[in-house]
Amino acid sequence: MMDFRFNIIVEYAPFFLKGVLWTIGLSLIGILFGTILGLAIGLGKMVQNRLVRLPFDWYVHFFRGTPLFVQILLIHFGIMPMFTAQPNPLVSGAISLSLNAAAYIAEIFRAGIQSIDRGQMEAARSLGMTHVQAMRYIILPQAIKRMIPPLGNEFIVLIKDSSLAAIIAAPELMYWGRAMQGQYYRVWEPYLTVALIYLVLTLSLSKLLHRLERRYDA
Amino acid sequence: MIQVTNLKKSYGSLQVLKGIDVHIHEKEVVVVIGPSGSGKSTFLRCLNMLEDFDEGDIVVDGFYLKDPKTDLNKVREEVGMVFQRFNLFPHMTVLDNITLAPMKVRKWSKEKATEKAMQLLAKVGLQDKAHVYPDSLSGGQAQRVAIARALAMEPKVMLFDEPTSALDPEMVGEVLAVMKQLAKEGMTMVVVTHEMGFAREVGDRVLFMDGGVIVEEGTPQQIFDAPQHERTKSFLSKVL
């Protein structure tokens, strides 16, 4: 710690930059597809029919109940080779993150919708609105407001979890941290730098979400 | 207007409606009274299928509710409902609460829906509240807005599910006054209530329900002044 070598950080700066772009990319893909898939699974979990609901329930059980680390390895070394001889670790990472986030987002979505008083749906239907209209104009606008804080939480977790893709050599931020450590046998320089960059990313996102929350409150 | 035949409904093993037969005529004000748990709210909620039923038939304005070909949304356009707990949409202004369904369901223009809404707000005495959100209204005001919201669809029938039960006593009068006015204008109304004064004064017919059946029905005079059944007498002796 005494002889903190800034020069090797400067030397690695281009790699960290490239890495952070991939980290942001992985996170954005995870957020986008995780949300879309999560909405679909959340809806599936709200179906009355138990048999229809079952696969959606088990999707959530599996992806919430097993470590993302294990999921990444299964997908990269097990699932992806069924489709391509040379799986791209970035693709595997993006898929793992999306599938994993979807399970959590499905629950956030379901809880948000079910937290809205039943009377709201009844009032909307009693006015002749279809189920879809009632959802769109009455239930979702209220539910989304309540979903923003837990969704924000999930997105922050997702940014941090994208670091696990380093284990399959996806060249995101953490990968370059490990590469730097391997090259120089130094601990503090690579990992403190990496930690600081993650912190900047997560703080920026939480600031953004806070603003969104306040705007919805007005 | 509404024909109910042998209506039965159970929640699991508990039968809450045990065969209801009633015919509600156009422009009639029918008041349903009875102890809690008698099935009167469930009965009312079956009339627009907010509650499904197991047996029997309900025909509203020519639509058989149980017919799979019946578009329930079309039926509900003609059947307004007012709830005990108002159920105003908290994320919309009073005006938007009222104009939403006419615009989205009846496909009215914004101008037409707004004009209608302002008329109705004037009618319930709340023109000045058009642009506030529901959480700033008192209970009585909220319920009057809810009535205006239901009326904006220009329904043929209005259902009231204990509309004054969640109100502070001093606000009951303003809501009943609006309902009285509505009855005078010839609206067909089915009202579940504990307000015996309203039942006596405004009702054309009173149904007394207990244990999932209509025990007795008749004019307010018949029910309140000369009840025939023991259960009616005992209920009235407790509430009057």
Tab-separated table of C-alpha atoms in Angstrom:
chain	number	residue	atom	x	y	z
A	1	MET	CA	0.000	0.000	0.000
A	2	MET	CA	2.955	2.293	0.755
A	3	ASP	CA	4.249	2.294	-2.790
A	4	PHE	CA	0.939	2.754	-4.663
A	5	ARG	CA	1.960	2.709	-8.350
A	6	PHE	CA	-0.189	5.116	-10.263
A	7	ASN	CA	1.833	4.553	-13.403
A	8	ILE	CA	0.560	1.019	-13.907
A	9	ILE	CA	-3.026	2.250	-13.532
A	10	VAL	CA	-2.319	4.824	-16.221
A	11	GLU	CA	-0.854	2.086	-18.340
A	12	TYR	CA	-3.982	-0.003	-17.942
A	13	ALA	CA	-6.358	2.931	-18.406
A	14	PRO	CA	-7.235	2.030	-22.032
A	15	PHE	CA	-8.162	-1.508	-20.932
A	16	PHE	CA	-10.231	-0.271	-18.031
A	17	LEU	CA	-11.994	2.091	-20.397
A	18	LYS	CA	-12.763	-0.742	-22.793
A	19	GLY	CA	-13.816	-2.902	-19.854
A	20	VAL	CA	-16.112	-0.319	-18.363
A	21	LEU	CA	-17.828	0.111	-21.728
A	22	TRP	CA	-18.521	-3.620	-21.787
A	23	THR	CA	-19.685	-3.505	-18.184
A	24	ILE	CA	-22.109	-0.741	-19.094
A	25	GLY	CA	-23.125	-2.668	-22.201
A	26	LEU	CA	-23.739	-5.905	-20.295
A	27	SER	CA	-25.696	-4.030	-17.647
A	28	LEU	CA	-27.852	-2.205	-20.179
A	29	ILE	CA	-28.595	-5.434	-22.037
A	30	GLY	CA	-29.389	-7.121	-18.725
A	31	ILE	CA	-31.684	-4.265	-17.720
A	32	LEU	CA	-33.445	-4.170	-21.090
A	33	PHE	CA	-33.982	-7.869	-21.685
A	34	GLY	CA	-34.331	-8.629	-17.992
A	35	THR	CA	-37.164	-6.116	-17.798
A	36	ILE	CA	-38.950	-7.326	-20.930
A	37	LEU	CA	-38.624	-10.963	-19.946
A	38	GLY	CA	-39.408	-10.110	-16.331
A	39	LEU	CA	-42.676	-8.443	-17.333
A	40	ALA	CA	-43.694	-11.507	-19.305
A	41	ILE	CA	-42.805	-13.877	-16.477
A	42	GLY	CA	-44.474	-11.638	-13.914
A	43	LEU	CA	-47.654	-11.743	-15.994
A	44	GLY	CA	-47.317	-15.507	-16.323
A	45	LYS	CA	-47.072	-15.791	-12.555
A	46	MET	CA	-50.350	-13.927	-12.169
A	47	VAL	CA	-52.343	-16.317	-14.350
A	48	GLN	CA	-55.192	-17.967	-12.416
A	49	ASN	CA	-54.620	-21.428	-13.890
A	50	ARG	CA	-52.077	-23.269	-11.723
A	51	LEU	CA	-50.782	-25.421	-14.546
A	52	VAL	CA	-50.040	-22.422	-16.747
A	53	ARG	CA	-48.429	-20.679	-13.804
A	54	LEU	CA	-46.172	-23.586	-12.893
A	55	PRO	CA	-43.324	-23.060	-15.403
A	56	PHE	CA	-43.177	-19.369	-14.549
A	57	ASP	CA	-43.037	-20.170	-10.847
A	58	TRP	CA	-40.200	-22.596	-11.416
A	59	TYR	CA	-38.326	-20.178	-13.621
A	60	VAL	CA	-38.239	-17.764	-10.711
A	61	HIS	CA	-37.415	-20.511	-8.215
A	62	PHE	CA	-34.473	-21.643	-10.291
A	63	PHE	CA	-32.922	-18.299	-11.146
A	64	ARG	CA	-33.408	-16.854	-7.676
A	65	GLY	CA	-32.510	-20.034	-5.891
A	66	THR	CA	-29.174	-20.832	-7.532
A	67	PRO	CA	-26.046	-18.645	-7.658
A	68	LEU	CA	-25.619	-16.446	-10.714
A	69	PHE	CA	-22.036	-17.710	-10.761
A	70	VAL	CA	-23.273	-21.257	-11.365
A	71	GLN	CA	-25.773	-20.058	-13.944
A	72	ILE	CA	-23.051	-18.282	-15.904
A	73	LEU	CA	-20.915	-21.422	-15.990
A	74	LEU	CA	-23.852	-23.619	-16.967
A	75	ILE	CA	-24.873	-21.292	-19.746
A	76	HIS	CA	-21.396	-20.628	-21.102
A	77	PHE	CA	-19.992	-24.137	-20.922
A	78	GLY	CA	-23.227	-26.153	-21.083
A	79	ILE	CA	-25.972	-24.414	-22.993
A	80	MET	CA	-24.122	-22.184	-25.454
A	81	PRO	CA	-21.931	-24.983	-26.952
A	82	MET	CA	-25.158	-26.648	-28.098
A	83	PHE	CA	-25.662	-23.742	-30.495
A	84	THR	CA	-22.163	-22.644	-31.400
A	85	ALA	CA	-18.718	-24.209	-31.331
A	86	GLN	CA	-17.065	-21.040	-30.017
A	87	PRO	CA	-19.355	-19.409	-27.465
A	88	ASN	CA	-18.706	-15.688	-27.068
A	89	PRO	CA	-18.283	-14.988	-23.336
A	90	LEU	CA	-19.897	-11.563	-23.693
A	91	VAL	CA	-22.983	-13.147	-25.224
A	92	SER	CA	-23.068	-15.832	-22.534
A	93	GLY	CA	-22.669	-13.154	-19.872
A	94	ALA	CA	-25.426	-11.010	-21.329
A	95	ILE	CA	-27.807	-13.959	-21.535
A	96	SER	CA	-27.040	-15.096	-17.982
A	97	LEU	CA	-27.520	-11.616	-16.564
A	98	SER	CA	-30.782	-11.110	-18.475
A	99	LEU	CA	-32.259	-14.451	-17.431
A	100	ASN	CA	-31.214	-13.930	-13.828
A	101	ALA	CA	-32.469	-10.349	-13.588
A	102	ALA	CA	-35.766	-11.384	-15.201
A	103	ALA	CA	-36.561	-13.618	-12.236
A	104	TYR	CA	-36.143	-10.770	-9.755
A	105	ILE	CA	-37.906	-8.254	-11.978
A	106	ALA	CA	-40.837	-10.645	-12.428
A	107	GLU	CA	-41.318	-10.639	-8.670
A	108	ILE	CA	-41.002	-6.856	-8.444
A	109	PHE	CA	-43.549	-6.502	-11.213
A	110	ARG	CA	-46.012	-8.943	-9.677
A	111	ALA	CA	-45.702	-7.435	-6.214
A	112	GLY	CA	-46.166	-3.932	-7.636
A	113	ILE	CA	-49.349	-4.845	-9.447
A	114	GLN	CA	-50.770	-6.873	-6.599
A	115	SER	CA	-50.118	-4.028	-4.167
A	116	ILE	CA	-52.739	-1.918	-5.942
A	117	ASP	CA	-56.097	-2.044	-4.185
A	118	ARG	CA	-58.568	-4.461	-5.787
A	119	GLY	CA	-61.155	-1.713	-5.830
A	120	GLN	CA	-59.190	0.107	-8.516
A	121	MET	CA	-59.595	-2.745	-10.980
A	122	GLU	CA	-63.252	-3.137	-10.007
A	123	ALA	CA	-63.973	0.549	-10.496
A	124	ALA	CA	-62.283	0.522	-13.899
A	125	ARG	CA	-64.126	-2.613	-15.043
A	126	SER	CA	-67.444	-1.301	-13.721
A	127	LEU	CA	-67.011	1.659	-16.083
A	128	GLY	CA	-66.845	-0.704	-19.050
A	129	MET	CA	-63.070	-0.720	-19.496
A	130	THR	CA	-61.514	-3.938	-20.746
A	131	HIS	CA	-58.941	-5.711	-18.592
A	132	VAL	CA	-56.191	-4.337	-20.825
A	133	GLN	CA	-57.506	-0.773	-20.606
A	134	ALA	CA	-57.836	-1.037	-16.834
A	135	MET	CA	-54.266	-2.293	-16.601
A	136	ARG	CA	-52.925	0.399	-18.887
A	137	TYR	CA	-54.706	3.452	-17.539
A	138	ILE	CA	-55.372	2.556	-13.913
A	139	ILE	CA	-53.249	-0.259	-12.484
A	140	LEU	CA	-49.867	0.080	-14.205
A	141	PRO	CA	-49.407	3.847	-13.740
A	142	GLN	CA	-49.880	3.351	-10.009
A	143	ALA	CA	-47.875	0.129	-9.859
A	144	ILE	CA	-44.897	1.487	-11.808
A	145	LYS	CA	-44.477	4.284	-9.306
A	146	ARG	CA	-44.173	1.698	-6.565
A	147	MET	CA	-41.861	-0.471	-8.669
A	148	ILE	CA	-39.203	2.184	-9.262
A	149	PRO	CA	-37.312	1.826	-5.951
A	150	PRO	CA	-37.026	-1.991	-6.021
A	151	LEU	CA	-36.247	-1.927	-9.752
A	152	GLY	CA	-33.480	0.578	-9.105
A	153	ASN	CA	-32.084	-1.737	-6.493
A	154	GLU	CA	-32.138	-4.622	-8.943
A	155	PHE	CA	-30.376	-2.582	-11.633
A	156	ILE	CA	-27.611	-1.672	-9.193
A	157	VAL	CA	-27.197	-5.319	-8.238
A	158	LEU	CA	-27.061	-6.134	-11.948
A	159	ILE	CA	-24.186	-3.729	-12.608
A	160	LYS	CA	-22.183	-5.298	-9.802
A	161	ASP	CA	-23.108	-8.849	-10.764
A	162	SER	CA	-21.879	-8.304	-14.311
A	163	SER	CA	-18.390	-8.607	-12.787
A	164	LEU	CA	-19.008	-12.349	-12.445
A	165	ALA	CA	-18.723	-12.611	-16.228
A	166	ALA	CA	-14.965	-12.193	-15.716
A	167	ILE	CA	-14.841	-15.866	-14.783
A	168	ILE	CA	-15.674	-16.862	-18.377
A	169	ALA	CA	-13.215	-14.256	-19.690
A	170	ALA	CA	-15.758	-11.720	-20.865
A	171	PRO	CA	-13.573	-8.622	-21.244
A	172	GLU	CA	-15.534	-6.384	-18.914
A	173	LEU	CA	-14.131	-4.255	-16.135
A	174	MET	CA	-13.403	-6.979	-13.613
A	175	TYR	CA	-11.648	-9.065	-16.264
A	176	TRP	CA	-9.113	-6.311	-16.785
A	177	GLY	CA	-8.661	-5.897	-13.059
A	178	ARG	CA	-7.747	-9.553	-12.798
A	179	ALA	CA	-5.517	-9.281	-15.861
A	180	MET	CA	-3.632	-6.411	-14.287
A	181	GLN	CA	-3.199	-8.281	-11.052
A	182	GLY	CA	-1.895	-11.276	-12.958
A	183	GLN	CA	0.604	-9.188	-14.851
A	184	TYR	CA	2.027	-7.134	-11.977
A	185	TYR	CA	1.223	-9.277	-8.924
A	186	ARG	CA	-0.325	-6.170	-7.382
A	187	VAL	CA	-3.577	-6.156	-5.415
A	188	TRP	CA	-4.439	-2.597	-4.450
A	189	GLU	CA	-3.953	-0.833	-7.762
A	190	PRO	CA	-6.194	-3.025	-9.922
A	191	TYR	CA	-8.921	-3.826	-7.419
A	192	LEU	CA	-9.213	-0.386	-5.847
A	193	THR	CA	-9.428	1.117	-9.329
A	194	VAL	CA	-12.059	-1.387	-10.347
A	195	ALA	CA	-14.017	-0.853	-7.118
A	196	LEU	CA	-13.934	2.898	-7.613
A	197	ILE	CA	-15.250	2.614	-11.163
A	198	TYR	CA	-18.109	0.332	-10.055
A	199	LEU	CA	-18.905	2.810	-7.321
A	200	VAL	CA	-19.093	5.655	-9.831
A	201	LEU	CA	-21.414	3.577	-12.019
A	202	THR	CA	-23.778	2.529	-9.234
A	203	LEU	CA	-23.877	5.991	-7.643
A	204	SER	CA	-24.675	7.577	-10.999
A	205	LEU	CA	-27.513	5.129	-11.529
A	206	SER	CA	-28.940	5.613	-8.070
A	207	LYS	CA	-28.831	9.371	-8.551
A	208	LEU	CA	-30.684	8.979	-11.841
A	209	LEU	CA	-33.309	6.750	-10.259
A	210	HIS	CA	-33.762	9.117	-7.375
A	211	ARG	CA	-34.552	11.869	-9.829
A	212	LEU	CA	-37.016	9.646	-11.666
A	213	GLU	CA	-38.710	8.772	-8.399
A	214	ARG	CA	-39.120	12.419	-7.495
A	215	ARG	CA	-40.519	13.251	-10.907
A	216	TYR	CA	-43.118	10.503	-10.585
A	217	ASP	CA	-44.011	11.767	-7.157
A	218	ALA	CA	-44.889	15.231	-8.418
B	1	MET	CA	-84.514	-3.553	-16.952
B	2	ILE	CA	-82.954	-6.228	-14.718
B	3	GLN	CA	-84.414	-9.699	-14.359
B	4	VAL	CA	-82.850	-12.004	-11.778
B	5	THR	CA	-83.939	-15.636	-11.651
B	6	ASN	CA	-82.934	-18.205	-9.059
B	7	LEU	CA	-79.538	-16.590	-8.444
B	8	LYS	CA	-77.189	-18.796	-6.436
B	9	LYS	CA	-73.600	-18.291	-5.414
B	10	SER	CA	-71.200	-20.034	-3.063
B	11	TYR	CA	-67.756	-19.253	-1.749
B	12	GLY	CA	-66.373	-22.741	-1.345
B	13	SER	CA	-68.823	-24.563	0.886
B	14	LEU	CA	-70.498	-21.376	2.087
B	15	GLN	CA	-73.599	-20.555	0.070
B	16	VAL	CA	-74.112	-16.796	0.224
B	17	LEU	CA	-76.961	-16.469	-2.278
B	18	LYS	CA	-79.569	-19.202	-2.083
B	19	GLY	CA	-81.900	-18.420	-4.936
B	20	ILE	CA	-82.774	-14.787	-5.525
B	21	ASP	CA	-85.658	-13.828	-7.789
B	22	VAL	CA	-86.336	-10.201	-8.492
B	23	HIS	CA	-87.381	-7.987	-11.356
B	24	ILE	CA	-86.192	-4.401	-11.366
B	25	HIS	CA	-88.194	-2.122	-13.598
B	26	GLU	CA	-87.093	0.922	-15.499
B	27	LYS	CA	-86.996	4.113	-13.390
B	28	GLU	CA	-87.496	2.083	-10.251
B	29	VAL	CA	-85.492	2.719	-7.104
B	30	VAL	CA	-84.964	-0.558	-5.294
B	31	VAL	CA	-83.356	-0.413	-1.874
B	32	VAL	CA	-81.789	-3.554	-0.451
B	33	ILE	CA	-81.508	-3.746	3.335
B	34	GLY	CA	-80.492	-6.493	5.712
B	35	PRO	CA	-77.895	-7.493	8.300
B	36	SER	CA	-74.239	-7.751	7.318
B	37	GLY	CA	-73.418	-11.101	5.816
B	38	SER	CA	-76.912	-11.407	4.363
B	39	GLY	CA	-75.516	-11.451	0.825
B	40	LYS	CA	-76.851	-8.075	-0.273
B	41	SER	CA	-73.524	-6.702	-1.489
B	42	THR	CA	-72.728	-9.957	-3.265
B	43	PHE	CA	-76.147	-9.813	-4.924
B	44	LEU	CA	-75.473	-6.270	-6.117
B	45	ARG	CA	-72.013	-7.165	-7.432
B	46	CYS	CA	-73.498	-10.022	-9.441
B	47	LEU	CA	-75.658	-7.534	-11.334
B	48	ASN	CA	-72.624	-6.251	-13.272
B	49	MET	CA	-70.664	-9.493	-12.932
B	50	LEU	CA	-67.957	-8.049	-10.725
B	51	GLU	CA	-68.847	-11.260	-8.929
B	52	ASP	CA	-69.484	-14.404	-10.927
B	53	PHE	CA	-72.402	-16.609	-9.883
B	54	ASP	CA	-72.974	-20.354	-9.927
B	55	GLU	CA	-76.603	-20.842	-10.875
B	56	GLY	CA	-79.542	-18.924	-12.202
B	57	ASP	CA	-79.822	-16.124	-14.701
B	58	ILE	CA	-79.442	-12.385	-14.745
B	59	VAL	CA	-80.700	-10.396	-17.713
B	60	VAL	CA	-79.646	-6.761	-17.807
B	61	ASP	CA	-81.105	-4.542	-20.506
B	62	GLY	CA	-81.659	-7.602	-22.688
B	63	PHE	CA	-78.193	-9.107	-22.130
B	64	TYR	CA	-77.945	-12.558	-20.534
B	65	LEU	CA	-74.890	-12.135	-18.300
B	66	LYS	CA	-74.096	-15.860	-18.335
B	67	ASP	CA	-74.238	-16.130	-22.120
B	68	PRO	CA	-70.636	-16.544	-23.318
B	69	LYS	CA	-71.507	-14.384	-26.322
B	70	THR	CA	-72.432	-11.465	-24.077
B	71	ASP	CA	-69.775	-8.761	-24.037
B	72	LEU	CA	-69.706	-7.870	-20.350
B	73	ASN	CA	-67.893	-4.627	-21.073
B	74	LYS	CA	-70.864	-3.520	-23.161
B	75	VAL	CA	-73.217	-4.381	-20.311
B	76	ARG	CA	-71.080	-2.499	-17.819
B	77	GLU	CA	-71.153	0.596	-20.001
B	78	GLU	CA	-74.855	0.749	-19.184
B	79	VAL	CA	-74.540	-0.123	-15.501
B	80	GLY	CA	-72.859	2.475	-13.310
B	81	MET	CA	-71.530	1.462	-9.918
B	82	VAL	CA	-70.694	3.404	-6.783
B	83	PHE	CA	-68.559	1.687	-4.163
B	84	GLN	CA	-68.422	1.918	-0.414
B	85	ARG	CA	-64.792	3.022	-0.537
B	86	PHE	CA	-65.181	5.348	-3.557
B	87	ASN	CA	-62.322	3.753	-5.527
B	88	LEU	CA	-61.373	6.993	-7.219
B	89	PHE	CA	-58.199	6.765	-9.290
B	90	PRO	CA	-55.602	8.464	-7.071
B	91	HIS	CA	-53.136	9.225	-9.860
B	92	MET	CA	-55.594	11.360	-11.808
B	93	THR	CA	-57.326	14.648	-11.190
B	94	VAL	CA	-61.034	14.649	-10.450
B	95	LEU	CA	-61.726	15.756	-14.016
B	96	ASP	CA	-59.582	12.973	-15.508
B	97	ASN	CA	-61.278	10.447	-13.222
B	98	ILE	CA	-64.586	11.397	-14.791
B	99	THR	CA	-63.541	11.793	-18.430
B	100	LEU	CA	-61.360	8.676	-18.745
B	101	ALA	CA	-64.040	6.059	-19.348
B	102	PRO	CA	-66.212	8.181	-21.676
B	103	MET	CA	-63.119	8.888	-23.780
B	104	LYS	CA	-61.611	5.397	-23.779
B	105	VAL	CA	-64.767	3.300	-23.733
B	106	ARG	CA	-67.409	5.471	-25.394
B	107	LYS	CA	-64.767	7.106	-27.633
B	108	TRP	CA	-65.977	10.616	-26.938
B	109	SER	CA	-63.797	13.575	-27.841
B	110	LYS	CA	-61.940	15.264	-25.001
B	111	GLU	CA	-64.141	18.344	-25.417
B	112	LYS	CA	-67.363	16.392	-25.174
B	113	ALA	CA	-66.186	14.359	-22.195
B	114	THR	CA	-64.931	17.467	-20.400
B	115	GLU	CA	-68.159	19.325	-20.997
B	116	LYS	CA	-70.163	16.401	-19.641
B	117	ALA	CA	-67.827	16.083	-16.649
B	118	MET	CA	-68.153	19.761	-15.777
B	119	GLN	CA	-71.947	19.506	-15.992
B	120	LEU	CA	-71.899	16.544	-13.634
B	121	LEU	CA	-69.489	18.228	-11.236
B	122	ALA	CA	-71.849	21.202	-11.144
B	123	LYS	CA	-74.694	18.824	-10.435
B	124	VAL	CA	-72.906	17.301	-7.437
B	125	GLY	CA	-71.703	20.724	-6.334
B	126	LEU	CA	-67.984	20.284	-6.948
B	127	GLN	CA	-67.105	22.362	-10.034
B	128	ASP	CA	-64.250	23.979	-8.129
B	129	LYS	CA	-62.630	20.578	-7.503
B	130	ALA	CA	-62.146	19.598	-11.150
B	131	HIS	CA	-58.383	19.981	-11.102
B	132	VAL	CA	-57.485	18.627	-7.684
B	133	TYR	CA	-56.411	15.072	-6.893
B	134	PRO	CA	-58.704	12.729	-4.974
B	135	ASP	CA	-56.540	12.651	-1.849
B	136	SER	CA	-57.428	16.267	-1.120
B	137	LEU	CA	-61.167	15.528	-1.055
B	138	SER	CA	-63.255	14.741	1.995
B	139	GLY	CA	-65.111	11.424	2.005
B	140	GLY	CA	-68.377	13.038	1.049
B	141	GLN	CA	-66.759	14.929	-1.801
B	142	ALA	CA	-64.960	11.814	-3.019
B	143	GLN	CA	-68.198	9.844	-3.098
B	144	ARG	CA	-69.951	12.617	-5.018
B	145	VAL	CA	-67.113	12.574	-7.558
B	146	ALA	CA	-67.466	8.797	-7.781
B	147	ILE	CA	-71.162	9.225	-8.535
B	148	ALA	CA	-70.339	11.812	-11.206
B	149	ARG	CA	-67.747	9.439	-12.669
B	150	ALA	CA	-70.307	6.653	-12.991
B	151	LEU	CA	-72.926	9.020	-14.433
B	152	ALA	CA	-70.508	10.292	-17.076
B	153	MET	CA	-70.980	7.028	-18.970
B	154	GLU	CA	-74.704	7.861	-19.165
B	155	PRO	CA	-75.685	4.484	-17.735
B	156	LYS	CA	-79.214	3.157	-17.756
B	157	VAL	CA	-78.896	1.705	-14.257
B	158	MET	CA	-76.932	2.773	-11.213
B	159	LEU	CA	-75.805	0.359	-8.524
B	160	PHE	CA	-74.870	1.724	-5.100
B	161	ASP	CA	-72.932	-0.557	-2.741
B	162	GLU	CA	-73.294	0.953	0.730
B	163	PRO	CA	-72.315	4.378	-0.596
B	164	THR	CA	-72.440	6.131	2.786
B	165	SER	CA	-71.026	3.425	5.048
B	166	ALA	CA	-67.440	4.702	4.917
B	167	LEU	CA	-68.420	8.322	5.534
B	168	ASP	CA	-68.280	10.438	8.645
B	169	PRO	CA	-71.853	11.067	9.805
B	170	GLU	CA	-71.859	14.731	8.848
B	171	MET	CA	-71.087	13.836	5.218
B	172	VAL	CA	-73.808	11.263	4.715
B	173	GLY	CA	-76.420	13.903	3.942
B	174	GLU	CA	-74.624	15.446	0.973
B	175	VAL	CA	-74.240	12.074	-0.728
B	176	LEU	CA	-77.827	11.024	-0.075
B	177	ALA	CA	-79.016	14.365	-1.452
B	178	VAL	CA	-77.272	13.667	-4.749
B	179	MET	CA	-78.801	10.188	-4.877
B	180	LYS	CA	-82.241	11.560	-4.065
B	181	GLN	CA	-81.918	14.044	-6.912
B	182	LEU	CA	-80.902	11.233	-9.237
B	183	ALA	CA	-83.930	9.170	-8.239
B	184	LYS	CA	-86.193	12.146	-8.869
B	185	GLU	CA	-84.801	12.445	-12.391
B	186	GLY	CA	-85.935	8.923	-13.116
B	187	MET	CA	-82.680	6.944	-12.877
B	188	THR	CA	-83.108	3.225	-12.348
B	189	MET	CA	-81.277	2.516	-9.106
B	190	VAL	CA	-80.406	-0.456	-6.939
B	191	VAL	CA	-79.134	0.723	-3.573
B	192	VAL	CA	-77.630	-1.431	-0.843
B	193	THR	CA	-77.672	0.694	2.277
B	194	HIS	CA	-78.077	0.942	6.015
B	195	GLU	CA	-79.747	4.337	5.678
B	196	MET	CA	-83.335	3.468	6.591
B	197	GLY	CA	-84.461	7.063	6.224
B	198	PHE	CA	-83.290	7.040	2.608
B	199	ALA	CA	-84.941	3.683	1.973
B	200	ARG	CA	-88.251	4.917	3.308
B	201	GLU	CA	-88.186	8.282	1.572
B	202	VAL	CA	-86.676	7.472	-1.828
B	203	GLY	CA	-87.235	3.762	-2.374
B	204	ASP	CA	-90.044	2.591	-4.611
B	205	ARG	CA	-89.507	-0.882	-3.296
B	206	VAL	CA	-87.545	-2.315	-0.396
B	207	LEU	CA	-85.990	-5.788	-0.370
B	208	PHE	CA	-85.099	-7.238	2.999
B	209	MET	CA	-82.376	-9.872	2.651
B	210	ASP	CA	-81.177	-12.279	5.290
B	211	GLY	CA	-79.201	-15.515	5.025
B	212	GLY	CA	-78.845	-15.311	1.247
B	213	VAL	CA	-82.539	-14.984	0.409
B	214	ILE	CA	-85.032	-12.164	-0.001
B	215	VAL	CA	-87.123	-12.642	3.115
B	216	GLU	CA	-89.604	-9.922	2.388
B	217	GLU	CA	-90.201	-7.217	-0.156
B	218	GLY	CA	-92.685	-4.449	-0.617
B	219	THR	CA	-93.189	-0.715	-0.573
B	220	PRO	CA	-91.322	1.176	2.141
B	221	GLN	CA	-94.636	1.542	4.003
B	222	GLN	CA	-95.249	-2.199	3.925
B	223	ILE	CA	-91.746	-3.067	5.071
B	224	PHE	CA	-91.213	-0.393	7.684
B	225	ASP	CA	-94.746	0.023	9.032
B	226	ALA	CA	-96.153	-3.471	8.696
B	227	PRO	CA	-93.384	-6.047	8.347
B	228	GLN	CA	-94.762	-9.566	8.036
B	229	HIS	CA	-91.797	-11.780	8.884
B	230	GLU	CA	-90.230	-12.255	12.273
B	231	ARG	CA	-86.718	-11.743	10.866
B	232	THR	CA	-87.735	-8.450	9.274
B	233	LYS	CA	-89.312	-7.278	12.503
B	234	SER	CA	-86.311	-8.225	14.569
B	235	PHE	CA	-83.866	-6.542	12.124
B	236	LEU	CA	-85.920	-3.353	11.985
B	237	SER	CA	-86.286	-3.220	15.752
B	238	LYS	CA	-82.483	-3.143	15.977
B	239	VAL	CA	-81.809	-0.478	13.350
B	240	LEU	CA	-84.752	1.907	13.706
